[in-house]
mmCIF file of C-alpha atoms and ligand atoms in Angstrom:
data_model
loop_
_atom_site.group_PDB
_atom_site.id
_atom_site.type_symbol
_atom_site.label_atom_id
_atom_site.label_comp_id
_atom_site.label_asym_id
_atom_site.label_seq_id
_atom_site.Cartn_x
_atom_site.Cartn_y
_atom_site.Cartn_z
ATOM 1 C CA UNK A 462 171.785 10.577 131.708
ATOM 2 C CA UNK A 463 173.529 10.466 134.978
ATOM 3 C CA UNK A 464 173.098 13.631 137.498
ATOM 4 C CA UNK A 465 176.917 14.145 137.235
ATOM 5 C CA UNK A 466 177.693 17.905 137.055
ATOM 6 C CA UNK A 467 177.516 20.132 135.019
ATOM 7 C CA UNK A 468 174.154 19.426 134.419
ATOM 8 C CA UNK A 469 172.136 21.868 132.273
ATOM 9 C CA UNK A 470 168.694 22.702 130.868
ATOM 10 C CA UNK A 471 168.062 22.929 127.132
ATOM 11 C CA UNK A 472 165.107 23.597 124.896
ATOM 12 C CA UNK A 473 164.432 20.270 123.241
ATOM 13 C CA UNK A 474 161.276 21.918 121.321
ATOM 14 C CA UNK A 475 158.593 24.389 121.202
ATOM 15 C CA UNK A 476 154.793 24.361 120.532
ATOM 16 C CA UNK A 477 152.040 26.682 120.548
ATOM 17 C CA UNK A 478 148.241 27.049 120.101
ATOM 18 C CA UNK A 479 145.607 29.854 119.434
ATOM 19 C CA UNK A 480 141.868 29.678 119.640
ATOM 20 C CA UNK A 481 140.765 29.729 116.058
ATOM 21 C CA UNK A 482 138.543 32.721 116.838
ATOM 22 C CA UNK A 483 140.720 35.817 115.439
ATOM 23 C CA UNK A 484 139.446 39.111 116.589
ATOM 24 C CA UNK A 485 140.402 42.091 114.262
ATOM 25 C CA UNK A 486 140.645 45.702 116.168
ATOM 26 C CA UNK A 487 137.480 46.874 113.664
ATOM 27 C CA UNK A 488 135.458 43.753 115.036
ATOM 28 C CA UNK A 489 136.199 44.862 118.654
ATOM 29 C CA UNK A 490 135.565 48.465 117.954
ATOM 30 C CA UNK A 491 132.170 47.324 116.396
ATOM 31 C CA UNK A 492 131.459 45.402 119.415
ATOM 32 C CA UNK A 493 132.105 48.032 121.898
ATOM 33 C CA UNK A 494 130.225 50.926 119.749
ATOM 34 C CA UNK A 495 127.263 48.757 120.678
ATOM 35 C CA UNK A 496 127.594 49.732 124.483
ATOM 36 C CA UNK A 497 128.434 53.274 123.315
ATOM 37 C CA UNK A 498 132.170 52.860 123.979
ATOM 38 C CA UNK A 499 134.612 54.463 121.096
ATOM 39 C CA UNK A 500 137.852 53.056 119.865
ATOM 40 C CA UNK A 501 139.422 52.451 116.771
ATOM 41 C CA UNK A 502 141.988 50.424 114.709
ATOM 42 C CA UNK A 503 143.827 53.241 114.307
ATOM 43 C CA UNK A 504 144.131 54.173 118.114
ATOM 44 C CA UNK A 505 144.929 50.495 119.180
ATOM 45 C CA UNK A 506 147.829 50.191 116.219
ATOM 46 C CA UNK A 507 149.402 53.568 117.086
ATOM 47 C CA UNK A 508 149.242 53.191 120.768
ATOM 48 C CA UNK A 509 149.897 49.217 121.008
ATOM 49 C CA UNK A 510 151.049 47.621 117.604
ATOM 50 C CA UNK A 511 147.929 45.468 118.055
ATOM 51 C CA UNK A 512 146.079 44.606 114.809
ATOM 52 C CA UNK A 513 144.081 41.559 116.211
ATOM 53 C CA UNK A 514 143.815 38.895 118.968
ATOM 54 C CA UNK A 515 142.236 35.408 119.207
ATOM 55 C CA UNK A 516 139.422 34.650 122.046
ATOM 56 C CA UNK A 517 138.870 31.154 123.161
ATOM 57 C CA UNK A 518 134.984 30.243 123.189
ATOM 58 C CA UNK A 519 132.895 30.428 126.379
ATOM 59 C CA UNK A 520 133.481 26.500 127.205
ATOM 60 C CA UNK A 521 137.375 26.481 126.222
ATOM 61 C CA UNK A 522 139.871 26.424 129.266
ATOM 62 C CA UNK A 523 143.356 27.223 129.884
ATOM 63 C CA UNK A 524 144.261 23.574 130.019
ATOM 64 C CA UNK A 525 142.166 23.059 126.560
ATOM 65 C CA UNK A 526 144.745 25.634 125.061
ATOM 66 C CA UNK A 527 147.842 24.200 126.729
ATOM 67 C CA UNK A 528 147.246 20.559 125.352
ATOM 68 C CA UNK A 529 147.529 21.251 121.820
ATOM 69 C CA UNK A 530 150.514 23.532 122.716
ATOM 70 C CA UNK A 531 152.302 20.723 124.905
ATOM 71 C CA UNK A 532 151.621 18.131 122.047
ATOM 72 C CA UNK A 533 153.367 20.247 119.478
ATOM 73 C CA UNK A 534 156.233 20.845 121.757
ATOM 74 C CA UNK A 535 156.890 17.176 122.470
ATOM 75 C CA UNK A 536 156.354 16.219 118.858
ATOM 76 C CA UNK A 537 158.823 18.925 118.044
ATOM 77 C CA UNK A 538 161.246 17.730 120.800
ATOM 78 C CA UNK A 539 160.714 13.813 119.810
ATOM 79 C CA UNK A 540 160.049 13.260 123.338
ATOM 80 C CA UNK A 541 156.997 10.954 124.322
ATOM 81 C CA UNK A 542 154.712 12.521 126.947
ATOM 82 C CA UNK A 543 155.566 9.134 129.168
ATOM 83 C CA UNK A 544 159.076 10.422 129.470
ATOM 84 C CA UNK A 545 157.884 13.936 131.071
ATOM 85 C CA UNK A 546 158.889 14.123 134.702
ATOM 86 C CA UNK A 547 157.896 17.780 135.434
ATOM 87 C CA UNK A 548 154.673 20.110 134.123
ATOM 88 C CA UNK A 549 154.825 23.498 135.136
ATOM 89 C CA UNK A 550 152.137 25.770 133.797
ATOM 90 C CA UNK A 551 152.347 29.463 134.013
ATOM 91 C CA UNK A 552 148.749 30.841 134.176
ATOM 92 C CA UNK A 553 146.449 33.567 135.855
ATOM 93 C CA UNK A 554 143.499 32.258 134.108
ATOM 94 C CA UNK A 555 143.266 28.716 135.576
ATOM 95 C CA UNK A 556 140.235 26.404 134.990
ATOM 96 C CA UNK A 557 139.191 26.456 138.417
ATOM 97 C CA UNK A 558 140.387 27.353 141.950
ATOM 98 C CA UNK A 559 141.901 23.872 142.226
ATOM 99 C CA UNK A 560 143.471 21.399 141.012
ATOM 100 C CA UNK A 561 146.082 23.261 138.884
ATOM 101 C CA UNK A 562 146.066 23.588 135.101
ATOM 102 C CA UNK A 563 149.367 21.474 135.254
ATOM 103 C CA UNK A 564 147.296 18.539 136.863
ATOM 104 C CA UNK A 565 144.435 18.927 134.471
ATOM 105 C CA UNK A 566 146.839 19.025 131.665
ATOM 106 C CA UNK A 567 148.799 16.018 132.699
ATOM 107 C CA UNK A 568 145.776 13.785 132.988
ATOM 108 C CA UNK A 569 144.847 15.210 129.448
ATOM 109 C CA UNK A 570 148.182 13.963 128.411
ATOM 110 C CA UNK A 571 147.028 10.600 129.805
ATOM 111 C CA UNK A 572 150.529 10.525 131.917
ATOM 112 C CA UNK A 573 150.352 10.245 135.667
ATOM 113 C CA UNK A 574 152.136 10.347 138.397
ATOM 114 C CA UNK A 575 155.027 13.272 137.467
ATOM 115 C CA UNK A 576 154.968 16.614 139.479
ATOM 116 C CA UNK A 577 152.870 19.430 137.845
ATOM 117 C CA UNK A 578 152.168 22.602 139.483
ATOM 118 C CA UNK A 579 151.155 26.035 138.339
ATOM 119 C CA UNK A 580 153.287 29.287 138.664
ATOM 120 C CA UNK A 581 151.193 32.631 139.291
ATOM 121 C CA UNK A 582 153.416 35.580 138.289
ATOM 122 C CA UNK A 583 151.258 37.014 135.791
ATOM 123 C CA UNK A 584 152.988 38.318 132.469
ATOM 124 C CA UNK A 585 156.075 37.165 134.035
ATOM 125 C CA UNK A 586 154.817 33.725 134.558
ATOM 126 C CA UNK A 587 156.369 31.883 131.610
ATOM 127 C CA UNK A 588 159.988 33.395 132.760
ATOM 128 C CA UNK A 589 159.310 32.327 136.518
ATOM 129 C CA UNK A 590 158.254 28.851 135.505
ATOM 130 C CA UNK A 591 161.326 28.281 132.999
ATOM 131 C CA UNK A 592 163.729 29.628 135.859
ATOM 132 C CA UNK A 593 162.080 27.033 138.408
ATOM 133 C CA UNK A 594 162.279 24.215 135.678
ATOM 134 C CA UNK A 595 165.992 25.042 134.988
ATOM 135 C CA UNK A 596 166.623 24.845 138.803
ATOM 136 C CA UNK A 597 164.977 21.411 138.932
ATOM 137 C CA UNK A 598 166.655 19.939 136.067
ATOM 138 C CA UNK A 599 170.076 21.591 137.178
ATOM 139 C CA UNK A 600 169.576 19.980 140.640
ATOM 140 C CA UNK A 601 168.674 16.548 139.204
ATOM 141 C CA UNK A 602 165.148 16.839 140.319
ATOM 142 C CA UNK A 603 163.916 16.625 136.921
ATOM 143 C CA UNK A 604 165.026 15.210 133.833
ATOM 144 C CA UNK A 605 162.639 16.126 131.154
ATOM 145 C CA UNK A 606 160.230 19.092 132.019
ATOM 146 C CA UNK A 607 157.053 20.529 130.017
ATOM 147 C CA UNK A 608 156.833 24.173 130.665
ATOM 148 C CA UNK A 609 153.440 26.037 129.471
ATOM 149 C CA UNK A 610 152.292 29.587 129.759
ATOM 150 C CA UNK A 611 148.532 29.548 129.089
ATOM 151 C CA UNK A 612 145.880 32.006 129.245
ATOM 152 C CA UNK A 613 142.177 32.896 128.937
ATOM 153 C CA UNK A 614 142.530 36.565 129.495
ATOM 154 C CA UNK A 615 138.920 37.079 127.256
ATOM 155 C CA UNK A 616 137.348 35.589 130.628
ATOM 156 C CA UNK A 617 138.750 38.545 132.726
ATOM 157 C CA UNK A 618 138.189 41.510 130.393
ATOM 158 C CA UNK A 619 135.933 44.250 131.391
ATOM 159 C CA UNK A 620 134.392 45.127 128.008
ATOM 160 C CA UNK A 621 133.165 48.326 129.088
ATOM 161 C CA UNK A 622 136.709 49.431 129.960
ATOM 162 C CA UNK A 623 138.445 50.529 126.624
ATOM 163 C CA UNK A 624 141.757 51.170 128.055
ATOM 164 C CA UNK A 625 142.378 47.458 128.804
ATOM 165 C CA UNK A 626 140.066 45.559 126.733
ATOM 166 C CA UNK A 627 141.549 45.875 123.460
ATOM 167 C CA UNK A 628 144.742 44.872 124.797
ATOM 168 C CA UNK A 629 144.526 41.349 125.426
ATOM 169 C CA UNK A 630 144.195 37.752 124.037
ATOM 170 C CA UNK A 631 144.037 34.185 124.612
ATOM 171 C CA UNK A 632 146.657 31.413 123.898
ATOM 172 C CA UNK A 633 149.104 29.166 124.708
ATOM 173 C CA UNK A 634 152.997 28.322 124.455
ATOM 174 C CA UNK A 635 154.922 25.371 125.552
ATOM 175 C CA UNK A 636 158.706 24.042 125.711
ATOM 176 C CA UNK A 637 160.022 20.848 126.396
ATOM 177 C CA UNK A 638 163.348 21.479 128.666
ATOM 178 C CA UNK A 639 165.388 18.678 128.908
ATOM 179 C CA UNK A 640 169.009 17.758 131.202
ATOM 180 C CA UNK A 641 171.769 18.455 128.932
ATOM 181 C CA UNK A 642 175.805 18.533 129.378
ATOM 182 C CA UNK A 643 175.882 21.733 127.451
ATOM 183 C CA UNK A 644 173.778 24.896 128.483
ATOM 184 C CA UNK A 645 170.881 25.632 127.108
ATOM 185 C CA UNK A 646 169.923 27.855 129.789
ATOM 186 C CA UNK A 647 172.579 30.312 130.525
ATOM 187 C CA UNK A 648 171.377 32.569 133.341
ATOM 188 C CA UNK A 649 168.219 34.137 134.840
ATOM 189 C CA UNK A 650 166.872 36.798 137.029
ATOM 190 C CA UNK A 651 163.437 37.168 138.907
ATOM 191 C CA UNK A 652 162.111 40.179 140.940
ATOM 192 C CA UNK A 653 158.824 40.964 142.287
ATOM 193 C CA UNK A 654 157.612 44.301 144.130
ATOM 194 C CA UNK A 655 154.317 43.840 146.032
ATOM 195 C CA UNK A 656 154.013 47.795 146.690
ATOM 196 C CA UNK A 657 152.456 47.900 143.216
ATOM 197 C CA UNK A 658 149.788 45.810 143.442
ATOM 198 C CA UNK A 659 147.117 48.524 142.168
ATOM 199 C CA UNK A 660 148.452 49.338 138.887
ATOM 200 C CA UNK A 661 147.761 45.626 137.513
ATOM 201 C CA UNK A 662 145.343 43.551 139.256
ATOM 202 C CA UNK A 663 142.047 41.572 139.147
ATOM 203 C CA UNK A 664 140.745 42.260 142.545
ATOM 204 C CA UNK A 665 138.017 39.536 142.813
ATOM 205 C CA UNK A 666 137.784 36.092 144.871
ATOM 206 C CA UNK A 667 135.482 33.445 145.724
ATOM 207 C CA UNK A 668 134.291 32.698 149.501
ATOM 208 C CA UNK A 669 131.543 30.908 150.926
ATOM 209 C CA UNK A 670 130.279 30.177 147.489
ATOM 210 C CA UNK A 671 130.247 33.628 146.153
ATOM 211 C CA UNK A 672 132.191 36.001 143.946
ATOM 212 C CA UNK A 673 133.632 38.743 146.221
ATOM 213 C CA UNK A 674 135.038 41.990 144.706
ATOM 214 C CA UNK A 675 135.307 42.667 140.790
ATOM 215 C CA UNK A 676 137.341 39.660 139.053
ATOM 216 C CA UNK A 677 137.906 41.814 135.992
ATOM 217 C CA UNK A 678 141.258 43.214 134.947
ATOM 218 C CA UNK A 679 142.668 46.511 135.774
ATOM 219 C CA UNK A 680 145.405 48.773 134.689
ATOM 220 C CA UNK A 681 146.911 52.072 135.099
ATOM 221 C CA UNK A 682 148.673 51.629 131.636
ATOM 222 C CA UNK A 683 151.007 54.415 132.344
ATOM 223 C CA UNK A 684 152.403 53.475 135.460
ATOM 224 C CA UNK A 685 152.648 50.238 134.200
ATOM 225 C CA UNK A 686 154.497 51.579 130.720
ATOM 226 C CA UNK A 687 157.111 53.383 133.044
ATOM 227 C CA UNK A 688 157.943 50.928 135.512
ATOM 228 C CA UNK A 689 158.210 48.028 132.548
ATOM 229 C CA UNK A 690 160.414 50.406 130.663
ATOM 230 C CA UNK A 691 163.088 50.567 133.445
ATOM 231 C CA UNK A 692 163.296 47.029 134.666
ATOM 232 C CA UNK A 693 163.359 45.289 131.089
ATOM 233 C CA UNK A 694 166.855 46.850 130.386
ATOM 234 C CA UNK A 695 168.191 46.739 134.028
ATOM 235 C CA UNK A 696 166.966 43.059 134.278
ATOM 236 C CA UNK A 697 168.234 42.144 130.590
ATOM 237 C CA UNK A 698 171.691 43.903 131.837
ATOM 238 C CA UNK A 699 171.829 41.579 135.248
ATOM 239 C CA UNK A 700 171.233 38.477 133.338
ATOM 240 C CA UNK A 701 174.070 39.217 130.788
ATOM 241 C CA UNK A 702 176.619 40.301 133.238
ATOM 242 C CA UNK A 703 175.783 36.908 135.304
ATOM 243 C CA UNK A 704 176.201 34.787 132.101
ATOM 244 C CA UNK A 705 179.749 36.750 130.975
ATOM 245 C CA UNK A 706 177.884 37.947 127.990
ATOM 246 C CA UNK A 707 177.057 41.237 126.593
ATOM 247 C CA UNK A 708 174.167 42.966 124.454
ATOM 248 C CA UNK A 709 176.383 42.302 121.221
ATOM 249 C CA UNK A 710 175.776 38.446 121.955
ATOM 250 C CA UNK A 711 172.124 38.489 121.869
ATOM 251 C CA UNK A 712 170.759 36.807 118.217
ATOM 252 C CA UNK A 713 167.198 37.446 119.165
ATOM 253 C CA UNK A 714 165.164 39.551 122.188
ATOM 254 C CA UNK A 715 161.891 38.386 123.102
ATOM 255 C CA UNK A 716 160.028 40.567 125.635
ATOM 256 C CA UNK A 717 156.811 40.040 126.794
ATOM 257 C CA UNK A 718 154.334 40.961 124.115
ATOM 258 C CA UNK A 719 152.430 43.933 125.649
ATOM 259 C CA UNK A 720 152.966 46.935 123.644
ATOM 260 C CA UNK A 721 155.578 47.285 120.424
ATOM 261 C CA UNK A 722 156.554 50.665 121.554
ATOM 262 C CA UNK A 723 157.838 49.195 125.123
ATOM 263 C CA UNK A 724 159.496 46.404 123.197
ATOM 264 C CA UNK A 725 161.063 48.570 120.391
ATOM 265 C CA UNK A 726 162.376 50.974 123.546
ATOM 266 C CA UNK A 727 163.795 48.096 125.261
ATOM 267 C CA UNK A 728 165.526 46.914 122.009
ATOM 268 C CA UNK A 729 167.327 50.471 121.572
ATOM 269 C CA UNK A 730 168.457 50.749 125.116
ATOM 270 C CA UNK A 731 170.054 47.140 124.514
ATOM 271 C CA UNK A 732 171.544 48.740 121.384
ATOM 272 C CA UNK A 733 170.058 45.948 119.278
ATOM 273 C CA UNK A 734 168.494 46.610 115.733
ATOM 274 C CA UNK A 735 164.765 45.945 115.894
ATOM 275 C CA UNK A 736 165.450 43.139 113.264
ATOM 276 C CA UNK A 737 166.341 41.017 116.031
ATOM 277 C CA UNK A 738 163.173 41.556 117.996
ATOM 278 C CA UNK A 739 160.503 38.868 117.930
ATOM 279 C CA UNK A 740 157.100 40.653 117.443
ATOM 280 C CA UNK A 741 153.903 38.560 117.726
ATOM 281 C CA UNK A 742 151.566 41.309 119.739
ATOM 282 C CA UNK A 743 150.621 42.666 116.385
ATOM 283 C CA UNK A 744 148.714 39.463 115.775
ATOM 284 C CA UNK A 745 148.217 37.803 119.207
ATOM 285 C CA UNK A 746 147.792 41.032 121.402
ATOM 286 C CA UNK A 747 148.984 40.803 125.304
ATOM 287 C CA UNK A 748 148.407 36.792 126.044
ATOM 288 C CA UNK A 749 150.344 37.292 129.632
ATOM 289 C CA UNK A 750 152.257 34.270 130.421
ATOM 290 C CA UNK A 751 151.581 32.864 127.093
ATOM 291 C CA UNK A 752 153.273 35.635 125.277
ATOM 292 C CA UNK A 753 156.792 34.687 125.323
ATOM 293 C CA UNK A 754 156.417 31.147 124.437
ATOM 294 C CA UNK A 755 153.947 31.651 121.555
ATOM 295 C CA UNK A 756 156.490 34.168 120.152
ATOM 296 C CA UNK A 757 159.236 32.090 120.732
ATOM 297 C CA UNK A 758 157.356 29.092 118.835
ATOM 298 C CA UNK A 759 156.520 31.332 115.970
ATOM 299 C CA UNK A 760 160.144 32.634 115.624
ATOM 300 C CA UNK A 761 161.222 28.708 115.867
ATOM 301 C CA UNK A 762 158.651 27.617 113.318
ATOM 302 C CA UNK A 763 159.166 30.555 110.878
ATOM 303 C CA UNK A 764 162.910 29.810 110.905
ATOM 304 C CA UNK A 765 164.275 32.706 112.520
ATOM 305 C CA UNK A 766 165.680 31.048 115.680
ATOM 306 C CA UNK A 767 167.890 28.479 114.997
ATOM 307 C CA UNK A 768 170.015 26.066 116.918
ATOM 308 C CA UNK A 769 172.830 27.866 118.881
ATOM 309 C CA UNK A 770 171.190 31.203 118.450
ATOM 310 C CA UNK A 771 171.332 33.194 121.893
ATOM 311 C CA UNK A 772 168.052 34.570 123.012
ATOM 312 C CA UNK A 773 166.890 36.994 125.646
ATOM 313 C CA UNK A 774 163.314 36.297 126.891
ATOM 314 C CA UNK A 775 162.020 39.165 129.247
ATOM 315 C CA UNK A 776 158.741 38.785 131.353
ATOM 316 C CA UNK A 777 157.127 42.006 133.022
ATOM 317 C CA UNK A 778 153.715 42.165 134.594
ATOM 318 C CA UNK A 779 151.189 42.044 137.246
ATOM 319 C CA UNK A 780 152.627 41.799 140.928
ATOM 320 C CA UNK A 781 154.556 43.915 140.105
ATOM 321 C CA UNK A 782 156.733 41.230 138.507
ATOM 322 C CA UNK A 783 159.486 40.773 136.088
ATOM 323 C CA UNK A 784 162.402 38.693 135.200
ATOM 324 C CA UNK A 785 164.364 37.438 132.273
ATOM 325 C CA UNK A 786 166.180 34.314 131.054
ATOM 326 C CA UNK A 787 169.417 34.116 128.726
ATOM 327 C CA UNK A 788 169.550 30.703 126.606
ATOM 328 C CA UNK A 789 171.636 29.141 123.764
ATOM 329 C CA UNK A 790 168.774 27.975 121.671
HETATM 330 O O1 LIG B 678 151.029 42.946 130.654
HETATM 331 C C1 LIG B 678 151.500 43.562 131.632
HETATM 332 C C2 LIG B 678 152.232 44.535 131.132
HETATM 333 N N1 LIG B 678 151.381 45.757 130.664
HETATM 334 C C3 LIG B 678 151.784 46.702 129.699
HETATM 335 O O2 LIG B 678 152.952 46.418 129.561
HETATM 336 C C4 LIG B 678 150.642 47.889 129.235
HETATM 337 C C5 LIG B 678 151.627 49.153 129.511
HETATM 338 N N2 LIG B 678 150.711 50.367 129.179
HETATM 339 C C6 LIG B 678 150.681 50.513 127.723
HETATM 340 O O3 LIG B 678 150.796 49.887 126.944
HETATM 341 C C7 LIG B 678 150.068 51.868 127.527
HETATM 342 O O4 LIG B 678 149.951 52.795 128.609
HETATM 343 C C8 LIG B 678 148.676 51.602 127.133
HETATM 344 C C9 LIG B 678 148.288 51.086 125.605
HETATM 345 C C10 LIG B 678 147.659 51.066 128.023
HETATM 346 C C11 LIG B 678 147.860 52.805 126.906
HETATM 347 O O5 LIG B 678 148.631 53.687 125.905
HETATM 348 P P1 LIG B 678 148.848 55.367 126.296
HETATM 349 O O6 LIG B 678 149.558 55.943 125.303
HETATM 350 O O7 LIG B 678 149.444 55.394 127.656
HETATM 351 O O8 LIG B 678 147.545 56.059 126.319
HETATM 352 P P2 LIG B 678 146.752 56.770 127.658
HETATM 353 O O9 LIG B 678 146.615 55.719 128.612
HETATM 354 O O10 LIG B 678 147.338 58.091 127.947
HETATM 355 O O11 LIG B 678 145.518 57.184 126.956
HETATM 356 C C12 LIG B 678 145.567 58.508 125.911
HETATM 357 C C13 LIG B 678 144.107 58.848 125.345
HETATM 358 C C14 LIG B 678 143.433 58.914 126.526
HETATM 359 O O12 LIG B 678 142.217 60.177 126.170
HETATM 360 P P3 LIG B 678 142.284 61.608 126.878
HETATM 361 O O13 LIG B 678 142.451 61.524 128.198
HETATM 362 O O14 LIG B 678 143.849 61.806 126.433
HETATM 363 O O15 LIG B 678 141.371 62.363 126.353
HETATM 364 C C15 LIG B 678 142.618 57.622 126.862
HETATM 365 O O16 LIG B 678 141.232 58.081 127.457
HETATM 366 O O17 LIG B 678 143.593 57.774 124.915
HETATM 367 C C16 LIG B 678 142.432 57.273 125.370
HETATM 368 N N3 LIG B 678 142.008 56.009 125.194
HETATM 369 C C17 LIG B 678 141.453 55.233 124.241
HETATM 370 N N4 LIG B 678 141.156 55.781 123.029
HETATM 371 C C18 LIG B 678 140.718 55.099 122.153
HETATM 372 C C19 LIG B 678 142.236 54.948 125.905
HETATM 373 N N5 LIG B 678 142.278 53.800 125.399
HETATM 374 C C20 LIG B 678 141.433 54.259 124.340
HETATM 375 C C21 LIG B 678 140.990 53.033 123.432
HETATM 376 N N6 LIG B 678 140.427 53.802 122.270
HETATM 377 N N7 LIG B 678 141.055 52.129 123.138
#
C-alpha cells in the first residue's frame, strides 16, 4: 500500500471483552442495602435502562481487559499483531500513573517498537482515539492501528453514592483500523468545554506518595443529562454535513451507552427509528470509553451491522467532551 492519496481508514475487524463477574441490579441493591443505602431494580431500569453490569476482579486492570478485546479484533481482521504500527487506548482508569495502558498492552501482545499512547477524554475517549488514528492513517503516519476503549470504572465508584454507583461497569472494546483506498471513516468532529469540569469528575491525584483529594467519581446527573442531549444531536448533524450525508443515510446509531433515555431521545431527534439504535447499556451499564466499541462489536457479531452499512458513533462525557464519527463499515 503506497501513501498516495486518496487514502482512508477502514475498520478491518472488531473485538470486545467483559470480565466474567456479572452483577444484576438486584445483587447491587442487596450490596448497597448492607450499608443502609436504598435502591431497586425498578428505579435503575426506569431511569437508565440498565439491568446488569460486569465488574472486574480486584487484581484485573484495564490492560488485562484490553488484551482479549484486541486479540479478538485482530483475529476478526485477519491481521497479525506484528503488523500493527499504532496502538491507541482510550481510558480514564489506567493500570498505573505511567506507562500508558497502550504500552502495557503492546508488551502483552508481544509486539515492540510501534507507537503506543493513551487518550483521556473519559466517555468520549473512543471517538477521540478513533479520530486521531484516522488522521494518522490518512497522513501516512500509520497503516494498521489498534484502537481500544478499556475501563475498570468499578475502581473509582463510590459505593456509598447511589446516584452514581449503579450506573457504571467494566469492559473493553477494540477495532483494527487499516489504510484503504475507499472510506471507511467519512467524517468526524471532536469538542470539549472545560467550564463543566465540576459536573462529572474524579477529583483525586497522587503527590509525594500520597493520594490527594477523593479519587471517586462524582456526577451531577441532571446537568450532564441536559448537556448530553443538546450536544449529541448537534454534533451528529455537523458530521453528516461534513460527509455530505443526511440522517436518512444512517443505518445504525451507536451513542455512548450511558442512559437509554438519552439514547432514544437522540435517535428521535435524528428522526431515526429506535430499531436502528444499538443498545448494550442494559447488559453492560456505562463502561465509559469502552461503551462504543463494545456495542459496535456486539452489533457486528450479532449480525446487525453488515459490511457497507453506514454507522454513526457518538461520545459524550467528562471534561465536558463530546464528538462523533460517521463511517461506512
Ligand atoms: O457517561 C457520561 C455521561 N453520563 C450521563 O449521560 C449520565 C446522565 N444522567 C443520567 O443518566 C440521569 O440523570 C441519572 C440516571 C444519573 C439520574 O436520573 P434522574 O432521572 O435524573 O434522577 P434524579 O437525579 O432526578 O433523581 C430522582 C430521584 C431523587 O430522589 P428525590 O430527590 O426525587 O426524592 C434521587 O435521590 O431518585 C433518587 N435516586 C435514586 N433512587 C433509587 C437517585 N439515585 C437513585 C438510586 N436508587 N440509585
